[in-house]
Coordinates of C-alpha atoms and ligand atoms in Angstrom, one line a residue:
M1 CA 6.1 2.2 -5.5
P2 CA 5.9 6.1 -5.7
T3 CA 9.1 7.8 -4.1
P4 CA 8.3 10.0 -1.3
K5 CA 9.3 13.7 -1.8
I6 CA 11.8 14.6 1.0
V7 CA 12.0 18.3 0.7
D8 CA 15.6 19.5 0.8
H9 CA 15.8 23.1 1.5
P10 CA 18.0 25.2 3.7
L11 CA 14.8 26.8 5.3
V12 CA 13.5 23.3 6.1
H13 CA 16.6 22.1 7.7
A14 CA 17.1 25.4 9.7
N15 CA 13.6 25.1 11.0
F16 CA 13.8 21.2 11.5
T17 CA 16.9 21.6 13.8
K18 CA 15.2 23.9 16.2
L19 CA 12.1 21.7 16.1
R20 CA 14.2 18.6 17.1
D21 CA 15.9 20.5 20.0
R22 CA 14.5 19.3 23.4
N23 CA 14.9 22.9 24.7
T24 CA 12.2 24.3 22.3
R25 CA 9.3 25.3 24.3
P26 CA 5.7 24.7 23.0
H27 CA 5.1 28.2 21.8
E28 CA 8.2 28.1 19.5
F29 CA 7.5 24.8 18.5
R30 CA 4.0 25.6 17.3
S31 CA 5.5 28.4 15.2
L32 CA 8.2 26.1 13.6
V33 CA 5.4 23.4 12.6
R34 CA 3.6 26.1 11.0
N35 CA 6.4 27.4 9.0
L36 CA 7.5 23.9 8.0
T37 CA 4.2 23.1 6.8
T38 CA 3.9 26.1 4.7
L39 CA 7.1 25.2 3.0
L40 CA 6.3 21.5 2.6
L41 CA 2.9 22.4 1.3
Y42 CA 4.5 24.8 -1.3
E43 CA 6.5 22.0 -2.7
A44 CA 3.8 19.3 -2.4
F45 CA 1.5 20.9 -5.0
R46 CA 4.1 22.3 -7.2
E47 CA 2.9 20.4 -10.2
V48 CA -0.7 20.5 -9.6
P49 CA -2.9 21.4 -12.8
T50 CA -4.0 24.8 -13.1
Q51 CA -6.4 26.4 -15.5
E52 CA -5.9 29.8 -17.4
V53 CA -8.3 32.6 -16.4
K54 CA -8.7 36.3 -16.9
V55 CA -8.6 38.7 -13.9
Q56 CA -9.6 42.3 -13.9
T57 CA -6.9 44.5 -12.2
P58 CA -7.9 48.2 -11.3
L59 CA -5.9 49.2 -14.7
A60 CA -6.6 46.2 -17.1
E61 CA -7.4 42.8 -17.8
A62 CA -4.5 40.2 -17.1
D63 CA -3.7 36.6 -17.3
G64 CA -4.3 34.6 -14.3
Q65 CA -4.4 30.8 -13.3
I66 CA -6.6 28.8 -10.8
L67 CA -6.4 25.5 -9.4
C68 CA -8.2 22.9 -11.5
K69 CA -9.3 20.9 -8.3
E70 CA -9.9 22.3 -5.1
I71 CA -7.5 21.2 -2.3
S72 CA -9.1 20.5 1.1
L73 CA -7.1 19.7 4.4
V74 CA -7.7 16.9 6.7
S75 CA -5.8 16.9 9.9
I76 CA -5.3 13.9 11.9
L77 CA -6.1 14.8 15.5
R78 CA -4.5 15.9 17.8
A79 CA -0.9 16.7 16.5
G80 CA -2.1 17.4 12.8
L81 CA -4.0 20.6 14.3
G82 CA -0.5 22.1 14.6
M83 CA -0.2 22.0 10.9
M84 CA -3.5 23.6 10.1
E85 CA -2.7 27.2 10.4
G86 CA 0.4 26.8 8.1
F87 CA -1.8 25.1 5.6
L88 CA -4.4 27.9 5.7
D89 CA -1.7 30.6 5.4
L90 CA -1.3 29.4 1.8
L91 CA -4.9 28.2 0.9
P92 CA -7.1 30.2 3.3
F93 CA -10.4 29.3 1.5
S94 CA -10.0 25.5 1.8
S95 CA -12.6 23.4 3.7
V96 CA -11.2 21.5 6.7
G97 CA -11.9 18.1 8.0
Y98 CA -10.7 16.2 11.2
I99 CA -9.9 12.5 11.9
G100 CA -9.5 11.9 15.4
L101 CA -7.1 8.9 16.3
A102 CA -5.0 8.2 19.3
R103 CA -2.3 5.5 19.0
N104 CA -2.7 3.1 22.0
E105 CA 0.8 3.2 23.3
E106 CA 0.8 -0.7 24.3
T107 CA -0.3 -2.2 21.0
L108 CA 0.7 0.9 18.7
Q109 CA -2.7 0.6 17.0
P110 CA -4.5 3.6 16.3
E111 CA -8.1 4.2 17.9
S112 CA -10.7 6.1 16.4
Y113 CA -12.5 8.7 18.5
Y114 CA -13.8 11.4 16.2
C115 CA -14.4 12.1 12.5
K116 CA -15.8 15.2 10.8
L117 CA -15.3 15.5 6.9
P118 CA -16.5 18.5 4.7
S119 CA -19.5 17.1 2.7
R120 CA -18.0 17.8 -0.6
I121 CA -14.8 16.0 0.3
A122 CA -15.1 13.6 -2.5
S123 CA -14.9 16.2 -5.2
T124 CA -11.7 17.4 -3.9
Q125 CA -7.9 16.6 -3.6
V126 CA -7.3 16.1 -0.1
A127 CA -4.1 16.9 1.8
L128 CA -3.9 14.7 4.7
V129 CA -1.7 16.2 7.5
D130 CA 0.1 14.6 10.6
P131 CA 3.5 15.6 11.8
M132 CA 4.6 11.9 12.7
L133 CA 4.5 8.7 10.5
A134 CA 5.9 6.4 13.0
T135 CA 4.6 2.7 12.5
G136 CA 2.3 4.2 9.7
G137 CA -0.7 2.7 11.6
S138 CA -2.6 6.3 12.0
A139 CA -1.8 7.6 8.3
I140 CA -3.1 4.2 6.9
A141 CA -6.3 4.4 9.0
A142 CA -6.9 8.0 8.0
V143 CA -6.5 7.2 4.3
E144 CA -9.1 4.4 4.6
V145 CA -11.5 6.8 6.3
L146 CA -11.0 9.1 3.1
E147 CA -11.3 6.3 0.7
K148 CA -14.6 5.2 2.5
A149 CA -15.8 8.8 2.0
G150 CA -14.9 8.6 -2.0
V151 CA -11.7 10.6 -2.0
K152 CA -9.6 9.3 -4.8
D153 CA -6.7 12.0 -4.7
I154 CA -4.7 11.9 -1.5
T155 CA -1.3 13.6 -0.6
F156 CA 0.0 12.8 2.8
I157 CA 2.1 15.6 4.2
G158 CA 4.3 14.7 7.3
L159 CA 7.1 16.4 8.9
L160 CA 8.9 13.4 10.1
A161 CA 8.8 9.6 9.1
S162 CA 10.6 6.3 10.0
P163 CA 11.6 4.0 7.2
E164 CA 9.3 1.3 8.5
G165 CA 6.2 3.5 8.5
L166 CA 6.9 4.8 4.9
E167 CA 7.4 1.4 3.9
K168 CA 4.0 0.3 5.1
L169 CA 2.1 3.4 3.8
N170 CA 3.8 3.0 0.4
S171 CA 3.1 -0.7 0.1
L172 CA -0.5 -0.8 1.5
K173 CA -1.5 2.6 -0.2
P174 CA 0.8 3.1 -3.3
Q175 CA -1.5 5.4 -4.7
V176 CA -1.0 8.1 -1.9
R177 CA 1.6 10.7 -2.7
V178 CA 4.0 11.4 0.4
I179 CA 5.6 14.5 1.0
L180 CA 8.1 14.8 4.0
G181 CA 10.4 17.0 5.8
A182 CA 12.9 14.3 6.8
L183 CA 13.4 10.6 7.0
D184 CA 14.9 9.3 10.3
Q185 CA 16.9 6.3 11.3
R186 CA 14.4 3.8 12.7
L187 CA 11.7 3.1 15.0
D188 CA 12.7 2.7 18.5
S189 CA 11.4 -0.2 21.0
R190 CA 8.4 2.1 22.0
G191 CA 7.4 2.7 18.5
Y192 CA 8.9 6.2 18.4
I193 CA 10.8 7.7 15.6
F194 CA 14.5 7.8 16.3
P195 CA 16.2 10.1 16.8
G196 CA 12.9 12.2 16.1
L197 CA 11.6 15.0 18.0
G198 CA 9.8 13.0 20.7
D199 CA 6.0 13.2 21.2
A200 CA 4.8 15.8 18.7
G201 CA 1.2 16.3 20.4
D202 CA 2.7 16.8 23.8
R203 CA 5.4 19.3 22.3
L204 CA 3.0 21.1 20.5
F205 CA 0.5 21.7 23.3
G206 CA 2.5 21.1 26.3
T207 CA 2.1 18.3 29.2
E208 CA 1.6 20.4 32.4
Ligands
PRP301 C1 1.1 10.5 17.0 C2 1.2 11.3 15.6 C3 0.5 10.3 14.7 C4 0.7 8.8 15.2 C5 1.9 8.2 14.6 O1 -0.3 10.9 17.4 O2 0.6 12.3 15.5 O3 -0.9 10.6 14.6 O4 1.2 9.3 16.8 O5 2.2 6.9 15.0 P1 1.9 5.8 13.9 O6 2.4 6.0 12.8 O7 2.7 4.6 14.7 O8 0.4 5.5 14.0 P2 -0.8 10.2 18.9 O9 -1.7 8.9 18.5 O10 0.2 9.9 19.9 O11 -1.9 11.2 19.3 P3 -1.9 12.7 19.6 O12 -1.6 13.6 18.2 O13 -3.1 13.1 20.4 O14 -0.7 13.0 20.5
URA302 N1 4.1 9.9 17.9 C1 4.9 10.8 18.2 O1 4.6 11.9 18.5 N2 6.1 10.9 18.0 C2 6.8 9.6 17.7 O2 8.0 9.7 17.6 C3 6.0 8.5 17.3 C4 4.6 8.7 17.3

């Protein structure tokens, strides 16, 4: 089973602490999610293969590197939208796909309501983003959508996971790399990550 990478960095911890705080309002929550996504993305693709190229500066030719394989972003709606800007800050030319899933709060099963993927997605490596990996059902359903579309190389980037959700994702989809900001204690009786940060979608976009 591949081990998830839990990014251990003082800036991640500091942003996370504010994110968890119940008094953090949506505008600040969005900015923290954006910062954290950039920090996790930086670590997620640290070892991605590159190819040497030449680049012409205003003065001379210099050595450069480009990524061997394009990285595209797929966001699990709705809370994954909060991670989009942080991703595009680092990779502004990436194509972006959306998978709409809403967890049924009684059965805890994800229900699909939308899907739009870039036409070239199968030839790219995909960063699948969702802040929360709780039971794991939504992430697994999204991976299955990507597999059906022909994607072979998937990295799941999440802010927070439960041990139960991580175990399920690892055992059903061992080929998916997992990058996280933190791994919490457990799921609670309502299927929330504990101590967690509450409902990520509501905290990002507000409920009133
Ligand atoms: C949240 C979260 C994940 C899912 C995690 O979304 O963003 O997609 O729950 O739970 P799971 O691992 O048990 O499937 P939710 O379905 O609440 O929708 P939202 O983003 O629209 O709020
Ligand atoms: N979805 C959330 O937004 N938070 C949780 O803790 C679990 C699922």
